[in-house]
Short mmCIF file of C-alpha atoms and ligand atoms in Angstrom, two decimals:
data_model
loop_
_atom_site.label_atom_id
_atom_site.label_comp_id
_atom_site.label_asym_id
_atom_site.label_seq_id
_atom_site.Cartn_x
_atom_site.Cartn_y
_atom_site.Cartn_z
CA UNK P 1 23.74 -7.21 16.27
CA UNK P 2 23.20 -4.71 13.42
CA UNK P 3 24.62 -1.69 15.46
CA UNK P 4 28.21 -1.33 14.19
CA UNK P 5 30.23 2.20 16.39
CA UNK P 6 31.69 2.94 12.85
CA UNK P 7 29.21 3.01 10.28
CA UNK P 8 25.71 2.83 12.68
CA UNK P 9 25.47 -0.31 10.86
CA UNK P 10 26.46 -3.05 9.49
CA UNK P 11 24.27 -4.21 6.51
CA UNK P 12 21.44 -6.63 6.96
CA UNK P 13 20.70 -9.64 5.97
CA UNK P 14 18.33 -9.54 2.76
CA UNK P 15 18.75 -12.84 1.47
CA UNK P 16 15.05 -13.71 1.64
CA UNK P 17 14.81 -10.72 -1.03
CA UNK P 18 16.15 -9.24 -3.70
CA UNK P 19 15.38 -6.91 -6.62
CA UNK P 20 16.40 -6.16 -9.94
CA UNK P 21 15.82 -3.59 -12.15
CA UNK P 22 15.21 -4.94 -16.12
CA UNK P 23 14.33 -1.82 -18.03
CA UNK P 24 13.88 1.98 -17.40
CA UNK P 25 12.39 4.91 -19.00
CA UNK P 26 14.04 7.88 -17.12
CA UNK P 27 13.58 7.24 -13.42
CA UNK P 28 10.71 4.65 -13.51
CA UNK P 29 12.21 1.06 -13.58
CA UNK P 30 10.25 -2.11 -14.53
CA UNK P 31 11.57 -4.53 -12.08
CA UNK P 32 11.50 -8.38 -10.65
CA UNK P 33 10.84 -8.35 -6.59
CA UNK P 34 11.90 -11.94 -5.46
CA UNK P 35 10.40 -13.21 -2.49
CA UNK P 36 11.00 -16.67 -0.66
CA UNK P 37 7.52 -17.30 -1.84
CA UNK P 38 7.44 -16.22 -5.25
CA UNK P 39 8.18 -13.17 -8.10
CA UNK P 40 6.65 -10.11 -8.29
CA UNK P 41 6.52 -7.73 -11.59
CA UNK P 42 6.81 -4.15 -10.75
CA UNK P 43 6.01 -1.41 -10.77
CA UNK P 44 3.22 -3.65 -8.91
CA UNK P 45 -0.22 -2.92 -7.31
CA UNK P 46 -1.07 -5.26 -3.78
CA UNK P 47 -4.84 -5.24 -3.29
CA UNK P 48 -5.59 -4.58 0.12
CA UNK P 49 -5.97 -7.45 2.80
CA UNK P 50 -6.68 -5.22 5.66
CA UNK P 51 -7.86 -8.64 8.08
CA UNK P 52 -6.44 -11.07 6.29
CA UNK P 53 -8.98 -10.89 3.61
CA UNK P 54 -9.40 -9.37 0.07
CA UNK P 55 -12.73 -7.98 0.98
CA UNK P 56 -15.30 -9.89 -0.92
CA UNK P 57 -12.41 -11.64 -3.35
CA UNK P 58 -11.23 -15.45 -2.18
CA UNK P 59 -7.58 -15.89 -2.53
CA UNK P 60 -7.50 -17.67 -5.79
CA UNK P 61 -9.74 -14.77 -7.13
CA UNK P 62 -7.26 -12.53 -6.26
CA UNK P 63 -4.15 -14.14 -7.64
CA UNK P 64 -6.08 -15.11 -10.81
CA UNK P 65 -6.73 -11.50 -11.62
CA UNK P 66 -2.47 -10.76 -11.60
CA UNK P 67 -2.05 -9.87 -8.16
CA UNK P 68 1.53 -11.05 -7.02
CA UNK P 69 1.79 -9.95 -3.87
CA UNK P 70 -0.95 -8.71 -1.24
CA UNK P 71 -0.97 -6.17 2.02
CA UNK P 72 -2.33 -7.23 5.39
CA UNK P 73 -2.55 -4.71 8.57
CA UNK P 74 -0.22 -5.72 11.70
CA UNK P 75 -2.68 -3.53 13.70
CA UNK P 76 -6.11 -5.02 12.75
CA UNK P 77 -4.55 -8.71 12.87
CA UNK P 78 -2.87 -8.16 16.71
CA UNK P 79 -6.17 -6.79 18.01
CA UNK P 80 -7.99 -9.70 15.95
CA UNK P 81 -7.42 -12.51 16.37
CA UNK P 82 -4.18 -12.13 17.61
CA UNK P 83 -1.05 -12.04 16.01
CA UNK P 84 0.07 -15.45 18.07
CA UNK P 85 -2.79 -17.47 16.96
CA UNK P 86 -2.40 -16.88 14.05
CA UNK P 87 1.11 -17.86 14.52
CA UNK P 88 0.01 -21.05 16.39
CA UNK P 89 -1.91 -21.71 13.24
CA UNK P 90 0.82 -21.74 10.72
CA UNK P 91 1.02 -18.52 9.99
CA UNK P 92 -0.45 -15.78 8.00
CA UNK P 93 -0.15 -17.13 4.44
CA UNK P 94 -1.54 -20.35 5.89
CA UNK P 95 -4.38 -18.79 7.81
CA UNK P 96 -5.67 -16.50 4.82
CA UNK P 97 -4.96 -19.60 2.34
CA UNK P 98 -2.12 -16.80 -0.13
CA UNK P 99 0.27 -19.18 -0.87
CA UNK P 100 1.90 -15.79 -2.47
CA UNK P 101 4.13 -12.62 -0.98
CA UNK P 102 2.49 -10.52 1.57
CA UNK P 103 3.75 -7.20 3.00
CA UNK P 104 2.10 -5.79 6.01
CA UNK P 105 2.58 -2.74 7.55
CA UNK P 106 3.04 -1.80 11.07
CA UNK P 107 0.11 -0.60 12.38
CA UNK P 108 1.51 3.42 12.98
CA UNK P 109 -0.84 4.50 10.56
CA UNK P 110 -3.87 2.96 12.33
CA UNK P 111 -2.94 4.20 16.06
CA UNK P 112 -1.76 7.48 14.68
CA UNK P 113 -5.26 7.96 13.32
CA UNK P 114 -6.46 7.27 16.53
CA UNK P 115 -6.06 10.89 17.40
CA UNK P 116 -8.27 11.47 20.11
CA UNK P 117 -7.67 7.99 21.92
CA UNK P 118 -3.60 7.76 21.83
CA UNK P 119 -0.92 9.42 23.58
CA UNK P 120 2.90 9.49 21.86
CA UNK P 121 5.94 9.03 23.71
CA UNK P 122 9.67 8.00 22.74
CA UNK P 123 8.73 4.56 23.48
CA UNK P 124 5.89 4.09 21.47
CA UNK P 125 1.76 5.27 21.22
CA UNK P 126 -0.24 4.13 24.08
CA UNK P 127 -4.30 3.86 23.05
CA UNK P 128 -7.52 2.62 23.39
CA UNK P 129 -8.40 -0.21 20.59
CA UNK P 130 -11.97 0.66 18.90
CA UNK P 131 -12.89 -2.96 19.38
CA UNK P 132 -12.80 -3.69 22.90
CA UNK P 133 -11.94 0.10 24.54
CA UNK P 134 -8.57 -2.07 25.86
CA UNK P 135 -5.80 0.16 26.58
CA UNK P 136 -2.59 -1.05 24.53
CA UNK P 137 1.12 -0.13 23.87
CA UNK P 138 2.34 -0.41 20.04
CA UNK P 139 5.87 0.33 20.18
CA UNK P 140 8.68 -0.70 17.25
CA UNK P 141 9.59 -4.08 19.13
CA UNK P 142 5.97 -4.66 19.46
CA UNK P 143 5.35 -3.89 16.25
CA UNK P 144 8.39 -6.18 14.36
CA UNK P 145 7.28 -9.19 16.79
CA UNK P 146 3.47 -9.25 15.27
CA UNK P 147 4.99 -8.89 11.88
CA UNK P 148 7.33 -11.29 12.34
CA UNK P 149 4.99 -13.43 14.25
CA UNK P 150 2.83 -13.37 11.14
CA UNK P 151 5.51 -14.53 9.10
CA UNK P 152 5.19 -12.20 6.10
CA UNK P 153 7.69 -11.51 3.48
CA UNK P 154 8.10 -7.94 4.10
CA UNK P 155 7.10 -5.97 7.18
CA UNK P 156 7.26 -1.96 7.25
CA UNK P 157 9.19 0.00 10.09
CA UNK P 158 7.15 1.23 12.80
CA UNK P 159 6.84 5.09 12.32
CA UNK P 160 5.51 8.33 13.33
CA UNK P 161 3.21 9.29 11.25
CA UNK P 162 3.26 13.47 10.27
CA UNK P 163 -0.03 15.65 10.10
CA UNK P 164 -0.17 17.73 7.09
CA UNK P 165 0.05 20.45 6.94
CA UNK P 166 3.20 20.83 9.81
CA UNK P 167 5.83 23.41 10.90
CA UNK P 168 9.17 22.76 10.32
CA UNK P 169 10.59 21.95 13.61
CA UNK P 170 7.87 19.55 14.53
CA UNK P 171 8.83 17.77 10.96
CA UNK P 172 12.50 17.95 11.94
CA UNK P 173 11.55 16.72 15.38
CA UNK P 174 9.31 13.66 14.52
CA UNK P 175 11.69 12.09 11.47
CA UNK P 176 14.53 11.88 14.15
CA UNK P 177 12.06 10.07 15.96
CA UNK P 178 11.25 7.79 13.32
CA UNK P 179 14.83 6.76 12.61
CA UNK P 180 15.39 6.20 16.31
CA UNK P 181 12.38 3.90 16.04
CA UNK P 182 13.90 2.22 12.75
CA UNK P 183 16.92 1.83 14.51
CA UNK P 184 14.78 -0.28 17.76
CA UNK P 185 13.41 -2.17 14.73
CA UNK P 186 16.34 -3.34 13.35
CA UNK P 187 17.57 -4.30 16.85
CA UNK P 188 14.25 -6.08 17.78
CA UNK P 189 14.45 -8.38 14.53
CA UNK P 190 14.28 -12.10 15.01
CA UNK P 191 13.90 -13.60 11.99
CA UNK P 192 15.30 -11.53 9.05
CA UNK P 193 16.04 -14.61 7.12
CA UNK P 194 12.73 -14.85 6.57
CA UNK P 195 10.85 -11.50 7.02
CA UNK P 196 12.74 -8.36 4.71
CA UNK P 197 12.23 -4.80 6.40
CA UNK P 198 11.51 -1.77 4.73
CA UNK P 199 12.54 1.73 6.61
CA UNK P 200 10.20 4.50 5.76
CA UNK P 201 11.09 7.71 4.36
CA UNK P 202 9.31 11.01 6.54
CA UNK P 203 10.37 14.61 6.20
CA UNK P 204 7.18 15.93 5.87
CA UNK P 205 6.79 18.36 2.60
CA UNK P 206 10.03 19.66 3.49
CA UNK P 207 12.69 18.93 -0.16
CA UNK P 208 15.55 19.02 1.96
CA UNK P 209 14.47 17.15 4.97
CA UNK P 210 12.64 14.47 2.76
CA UNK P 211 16.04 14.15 0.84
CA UNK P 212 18.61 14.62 3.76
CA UNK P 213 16.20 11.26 5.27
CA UNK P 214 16.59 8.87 2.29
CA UNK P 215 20.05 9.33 2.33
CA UNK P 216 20.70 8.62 5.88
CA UNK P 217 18.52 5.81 5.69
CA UNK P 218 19.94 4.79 2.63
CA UNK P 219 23.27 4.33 4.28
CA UNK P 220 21.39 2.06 6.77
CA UNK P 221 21.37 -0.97 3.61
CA UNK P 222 17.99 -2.06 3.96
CA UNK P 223 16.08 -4.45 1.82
CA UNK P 224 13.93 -1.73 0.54
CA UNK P 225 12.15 1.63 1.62
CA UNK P 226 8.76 3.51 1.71
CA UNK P 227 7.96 6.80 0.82
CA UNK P 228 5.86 7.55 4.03
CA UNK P 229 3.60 10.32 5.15
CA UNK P 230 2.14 11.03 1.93
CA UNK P 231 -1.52 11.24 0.50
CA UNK P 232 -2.48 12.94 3.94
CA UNK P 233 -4.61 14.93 1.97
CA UNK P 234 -1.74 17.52 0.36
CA UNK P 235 -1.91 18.79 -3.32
CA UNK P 236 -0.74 16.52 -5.55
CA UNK P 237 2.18 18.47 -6.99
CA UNK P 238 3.49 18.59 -3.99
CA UNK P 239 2.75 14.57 -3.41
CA UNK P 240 4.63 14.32 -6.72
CA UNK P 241 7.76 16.40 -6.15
CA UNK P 242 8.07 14.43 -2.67
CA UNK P 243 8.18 11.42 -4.71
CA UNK P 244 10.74 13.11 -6.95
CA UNK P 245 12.92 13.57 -4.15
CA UNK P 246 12.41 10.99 -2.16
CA UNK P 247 13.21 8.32 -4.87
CA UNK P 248 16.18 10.30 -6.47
CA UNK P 249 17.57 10.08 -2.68
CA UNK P 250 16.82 6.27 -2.02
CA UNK P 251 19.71 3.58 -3.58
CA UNK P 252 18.56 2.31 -7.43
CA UNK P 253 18.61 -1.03 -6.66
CA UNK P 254 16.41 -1.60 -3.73
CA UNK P 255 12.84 -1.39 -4.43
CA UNK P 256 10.71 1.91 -3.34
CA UNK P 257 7.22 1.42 -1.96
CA UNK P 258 4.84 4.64 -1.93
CA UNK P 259 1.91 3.68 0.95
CA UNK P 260 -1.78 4.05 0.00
CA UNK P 261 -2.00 5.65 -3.12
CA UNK P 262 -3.64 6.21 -4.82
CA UNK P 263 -5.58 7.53 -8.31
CA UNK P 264 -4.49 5.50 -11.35
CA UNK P 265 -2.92 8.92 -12.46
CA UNK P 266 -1.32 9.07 -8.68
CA UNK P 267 0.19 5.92 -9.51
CA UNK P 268 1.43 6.97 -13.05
CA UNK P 269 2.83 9.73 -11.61
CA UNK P 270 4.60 8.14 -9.18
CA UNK P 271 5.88 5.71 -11.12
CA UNK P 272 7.45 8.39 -13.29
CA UNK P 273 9.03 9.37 -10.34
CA UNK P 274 10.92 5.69 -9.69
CA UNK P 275 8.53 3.98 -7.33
CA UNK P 276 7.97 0.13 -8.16
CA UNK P 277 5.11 -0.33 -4.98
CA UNK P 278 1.69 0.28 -4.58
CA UNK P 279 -1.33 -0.17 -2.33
CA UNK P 280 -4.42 1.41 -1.67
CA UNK P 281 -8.24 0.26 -0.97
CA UNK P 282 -9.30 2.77 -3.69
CA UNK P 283 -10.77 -0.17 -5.94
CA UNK P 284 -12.03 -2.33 -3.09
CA UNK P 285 -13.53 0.28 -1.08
CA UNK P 286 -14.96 2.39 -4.42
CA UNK P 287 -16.11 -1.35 -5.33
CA UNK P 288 -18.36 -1.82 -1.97
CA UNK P 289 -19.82 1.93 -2.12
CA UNK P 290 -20.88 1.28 -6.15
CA UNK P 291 -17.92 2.63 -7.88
CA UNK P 292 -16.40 1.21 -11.19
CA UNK P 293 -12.90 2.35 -12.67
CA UNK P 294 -13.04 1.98 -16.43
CA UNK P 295 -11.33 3.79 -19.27
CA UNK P 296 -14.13 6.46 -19.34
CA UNK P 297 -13.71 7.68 -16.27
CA UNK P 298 -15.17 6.59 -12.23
CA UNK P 299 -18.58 5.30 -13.27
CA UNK P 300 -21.19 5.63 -10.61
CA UNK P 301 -23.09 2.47 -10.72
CA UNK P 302 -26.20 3.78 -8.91
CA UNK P 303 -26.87 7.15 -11.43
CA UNK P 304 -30.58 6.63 -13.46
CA UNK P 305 -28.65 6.58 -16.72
CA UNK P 306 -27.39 3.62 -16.19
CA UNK P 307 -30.90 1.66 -15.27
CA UNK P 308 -31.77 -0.18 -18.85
CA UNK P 309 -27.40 0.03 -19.89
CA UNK P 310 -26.76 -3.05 -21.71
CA UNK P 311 -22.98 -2.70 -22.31
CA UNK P 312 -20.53 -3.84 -19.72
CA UNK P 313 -18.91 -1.68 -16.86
CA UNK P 314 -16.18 -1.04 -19.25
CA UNK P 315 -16.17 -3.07 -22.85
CA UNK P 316 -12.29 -3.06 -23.11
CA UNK P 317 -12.42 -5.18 -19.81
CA UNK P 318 -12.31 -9.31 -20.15
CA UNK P 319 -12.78 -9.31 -16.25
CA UNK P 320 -15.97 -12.18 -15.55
CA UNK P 321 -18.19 -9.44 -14.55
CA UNK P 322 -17.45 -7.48 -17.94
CA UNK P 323 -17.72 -10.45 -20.00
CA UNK P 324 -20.96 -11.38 -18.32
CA UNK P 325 -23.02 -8.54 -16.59
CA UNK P 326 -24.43 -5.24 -17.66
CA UNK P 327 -24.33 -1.77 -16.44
CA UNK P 328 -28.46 -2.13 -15.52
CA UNK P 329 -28.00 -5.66 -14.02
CA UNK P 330 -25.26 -3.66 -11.53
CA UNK P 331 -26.87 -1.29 -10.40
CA UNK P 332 -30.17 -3.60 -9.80
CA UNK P 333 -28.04 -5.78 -7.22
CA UNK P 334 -25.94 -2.55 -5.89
CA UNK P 335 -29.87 -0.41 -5.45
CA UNK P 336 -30.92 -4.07 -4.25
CA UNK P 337 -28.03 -3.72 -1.79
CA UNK P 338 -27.32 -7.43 -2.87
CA UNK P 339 -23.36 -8.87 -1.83
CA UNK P 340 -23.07 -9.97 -5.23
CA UNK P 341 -22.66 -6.67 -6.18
CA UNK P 342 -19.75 -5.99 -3.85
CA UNK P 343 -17.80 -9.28 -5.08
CA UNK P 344 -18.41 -8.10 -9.06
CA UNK P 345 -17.63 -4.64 -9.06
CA UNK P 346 -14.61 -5.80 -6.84
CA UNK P 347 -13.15 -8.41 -9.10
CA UNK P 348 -13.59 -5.85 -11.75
CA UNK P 349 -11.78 -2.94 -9.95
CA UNK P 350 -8.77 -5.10 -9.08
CA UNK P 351 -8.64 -6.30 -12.55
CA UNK P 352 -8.94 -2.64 -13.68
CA UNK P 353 -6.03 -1.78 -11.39
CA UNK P 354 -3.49 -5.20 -12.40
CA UNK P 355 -4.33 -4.34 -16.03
CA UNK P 356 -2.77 -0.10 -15.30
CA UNK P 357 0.31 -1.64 -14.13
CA UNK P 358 0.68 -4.29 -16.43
CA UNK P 359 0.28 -1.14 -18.99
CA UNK P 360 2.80 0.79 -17.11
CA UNK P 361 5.14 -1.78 -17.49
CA UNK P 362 5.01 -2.66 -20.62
CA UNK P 363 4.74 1.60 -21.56
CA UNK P 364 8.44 1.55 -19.13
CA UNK P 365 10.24 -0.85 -21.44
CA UNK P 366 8.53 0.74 -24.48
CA UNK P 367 10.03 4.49 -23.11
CA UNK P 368 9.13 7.65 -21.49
CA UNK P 369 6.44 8.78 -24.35
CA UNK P 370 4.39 5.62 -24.30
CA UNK P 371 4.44 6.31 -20.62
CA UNK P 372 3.75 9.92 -20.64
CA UNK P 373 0.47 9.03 -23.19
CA UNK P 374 -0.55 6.40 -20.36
CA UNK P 375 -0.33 9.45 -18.03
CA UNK P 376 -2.50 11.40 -20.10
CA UNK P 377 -5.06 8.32 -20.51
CA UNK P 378 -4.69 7.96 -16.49
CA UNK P 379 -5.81 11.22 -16.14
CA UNK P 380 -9.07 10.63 -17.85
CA UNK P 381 -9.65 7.29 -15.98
CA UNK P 382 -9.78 9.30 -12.51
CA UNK P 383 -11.90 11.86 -13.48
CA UNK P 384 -15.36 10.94 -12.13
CA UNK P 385 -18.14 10.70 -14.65
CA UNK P 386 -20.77 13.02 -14.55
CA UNK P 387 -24.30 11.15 -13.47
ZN1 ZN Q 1 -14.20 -5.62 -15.88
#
C-alpha cells in the first residue's frame, strides 16, 4: 500500500525507470531517461501518437528520424478500440508496432475540454464521448487501469485541468483536488514494476501555489512530474516564470515533463528553465494544414511565391523530403490536396523538431551562452514568414 500515517507515503517503486542528469548549464540538464524498453536523450521531444499512430509517419519512420520515446492518448485509445483489446492483443507497443518508450497521458485533458458535455465531481468527470454520444465515467482508477492496461512505460496522473485565466480560490480549490486524485492513483496502481507514474504539477498562474504544489508532491517520491495546466492560451512570460517555479520546486533528479508545448522558442525556454520533456502536435498538425518549420522561419507551403521554388523546404535539412523535393513540387501535392504531402512535410517537421533538441543538448553541455544564442535562433524559427 503506498499510504504510510507518517509521511503520506512511503516511496514507490521506480525500478522500471530511472534518470540521470550528465551535464547542466544553469538549471537546464542534459539527461539519460531509462526505460525497460530503451534510453532516451533529454531534454527530448515525443512526436505525438494521439491513436496509436504518428499521423502519416510508420513507426520505423519515426524512430529513424531520432525520436526515442513517443505519446499516445489514454482517452482516444479507451473509447477506440478499447483499452482491453488492445490489451488482449499484446499490448500497446505491440499493437502500434514501437518497439520503443511510450508515455501516455490520462485522458483529463480531453474530457476537460469537453466543456459543454461533462459534469465534475470528487469522483471523477462524467461525459458524453464525441464518437458514439455514450455517456462515460473517467475517474483516476479508471484512468491508471487503461494506462496500465496499455502497458506503457510512463502514464500521467489523472488531473483537473484549470481554465485560464482563474480566481484564486477556485485555483486553490481544484489543485487540492488534483492531489486527492494523485493520491487514488497511486492507490489504484497495479503494475508499477512495469508502468512509472508521473504526478502533475497545477497551481494555476499563482508563484506560490505552483511552488507550495511541487513541493508537496515532491515529498510524494515519484518517478517523475509534469508541469500541468500550461499553454492554455496565457502570455508566455508568464508560461515561462511558471516553469521557473515549478522546476526550481520539483527534486533535481527526477525528470520534469512540460505537456503540449510548444514553439521551438517555447521549448528553449523551457528548457532553460530545467524541463527535460516535451510533446506537442505543433509539427504534425502544422505538417497536415501545409506548414514547414525551417531555420527561416514557419514557411507557408501554399503562398504563390513559392510556386516555381527550386530549393528545398529548408537547405540546412538532410531530412528525405529536403534532400529530394522542392518548395514548388510541395505545394503542387499540398494545392493538389495529395496525402503525400501530409507524410513529407511531416517527416520533415519531426526531423526539424529531433534536430532543436539534439541542438539543445549539445548547446547544454557546451553552456548557458551557446544555449542562450540557440534561444535567439529559436526565436527566429517561430516567427511565421511573411507570404
Ligand atoms: Zn527537411
Amino acid at each position: 500500500m503506498p499510504f504510510n500515517t507518517t509521511t503520506g507515503f512511503i516511496p514507490m517503486a521506480t525500478q522500471c525507470l530511472s534518470f540521470e542528469v550528465k551535464a547542466s548549464a544553469g538549471p537546464a540538464r542534459r539527461g539519460v531517461l531509462r526505460t525497460l524498453r530503451g534510453e532516451v536523450d533529454t531534454p527530448a521531444f515525443m512526436p505525438v501518437g494521439t491513436a496509436a499512430t504518428v499521423k502519416a509517419m510508420t513507426p520505423g519512420e519515426v524512430s529513424d528520424l531520432g525520436a526515442q520515446m513517443i505519446l499516445a492518448n489514454a482517452f482516444h485509445l479507451w473509447v477506440r478500440p478499447g483499452h482491453k483489446l488492445i490489451e488482449s492483443l499484446g499490448g500497446l507497443h505491440k499493437f502500434m508496432h514501437w518497439p520503443g518508450p511510450i508515455l501516455t497521458d490520462s485522458g483529463g485533458y480531453q474530457v476537460f475540454s469537453l466543456s459543454d458535455r461533462r459534469t465534475v465531481t470528487e469522483d471523477g468527470v462524467r461525459f458524453r464521448t464525441p464518437h458514439d454520444g455514450q455517456y462515460r465515467v473517467l475517474t483516476p482508477e479508471v484512468s491508471v487501469e487503461i494506462q496500465e492496461s496499455l502497458g506503457v512505460d510512463i502514464a500521467m496522473a489523472f488531473d483537473e485541468c484549470i481554465e485560464w485565466p482563474a480566481e484564486r480560490d477556485r485555483v486553490v480549490a481544484s489543485t487540492e483536488r488534483t492531489t486527492r486524485w494523485l493520491k487514488r492513483c497511486l492507490s489504484a496502481r497495479k503494475r508499477p514494476e512495469k508502468t512509472a507514474l508521473f504526478g502533475i504539477v497545477q497551481g494555476g498562474f499563482y508563484d506560490d501555489l505552483r511552488a507550495a504544489h511541487a513541493q508537496e508532491l515532491s515529498e510524494m517520491d515519484l518517478a517523475g512530474y509534469a508541469l500541468g495546466g500550461l499553454s492554455v492560451g496565457e502570455p508566455r512570460d508568464q508560461r515561462k516564470a511558471m516553469a521557473i517555479v515549478g522546476a526550481a520546486n520539483l527534486p533535481s533528479d527526477r525528470p520534469r515533463y512540460m505537456m503540449g508545448v510548444g514553439y521551438p522558442v517555447d521549448i528553449v525556454e523551457a528548457v532553460q528553465a530545467g524541463v527535460d520533456l516535451f510533446d506537442c502536435v505543433l509539427p504534425t498538425r502544422s505538417a497536415r494544414f501545409g506548414q514547414a518549420f525551417t531555420r527561416f522561419g514557419r514557411l507557408t507551403i501554399k503562398h504563390a511565391r513559392y510556386r516555381d521554388d527550386q530549393d528545398p523546404l529548408d537547405p540546412s535539412c538532410a531530412c528525405y523530403t529536403c534532400l529530394s523535393f522542392s518548395r514548388a513540387y510541395l505545394r503542387h501535392l499540398h494545392t493538389s490536396n495529395e496525402l503525400l504531402s501530409h507524410r513529407l512535410l511531416t517527416l520533415h517537421n519531426l526531423t526539424f523538431y529531433q534536430d532543436l533538441l539534439r541542438e539543445i543538448r549539445e548547446a547544454i553541455v557546451s553552456g548557458p551562452t551557446a544555449l542562450n544564442a540557440l534561444e535567439a535562433k529559436a526565436e527566429i524559427w517561430t516567427k511565421p514568414i511573411p507570404a
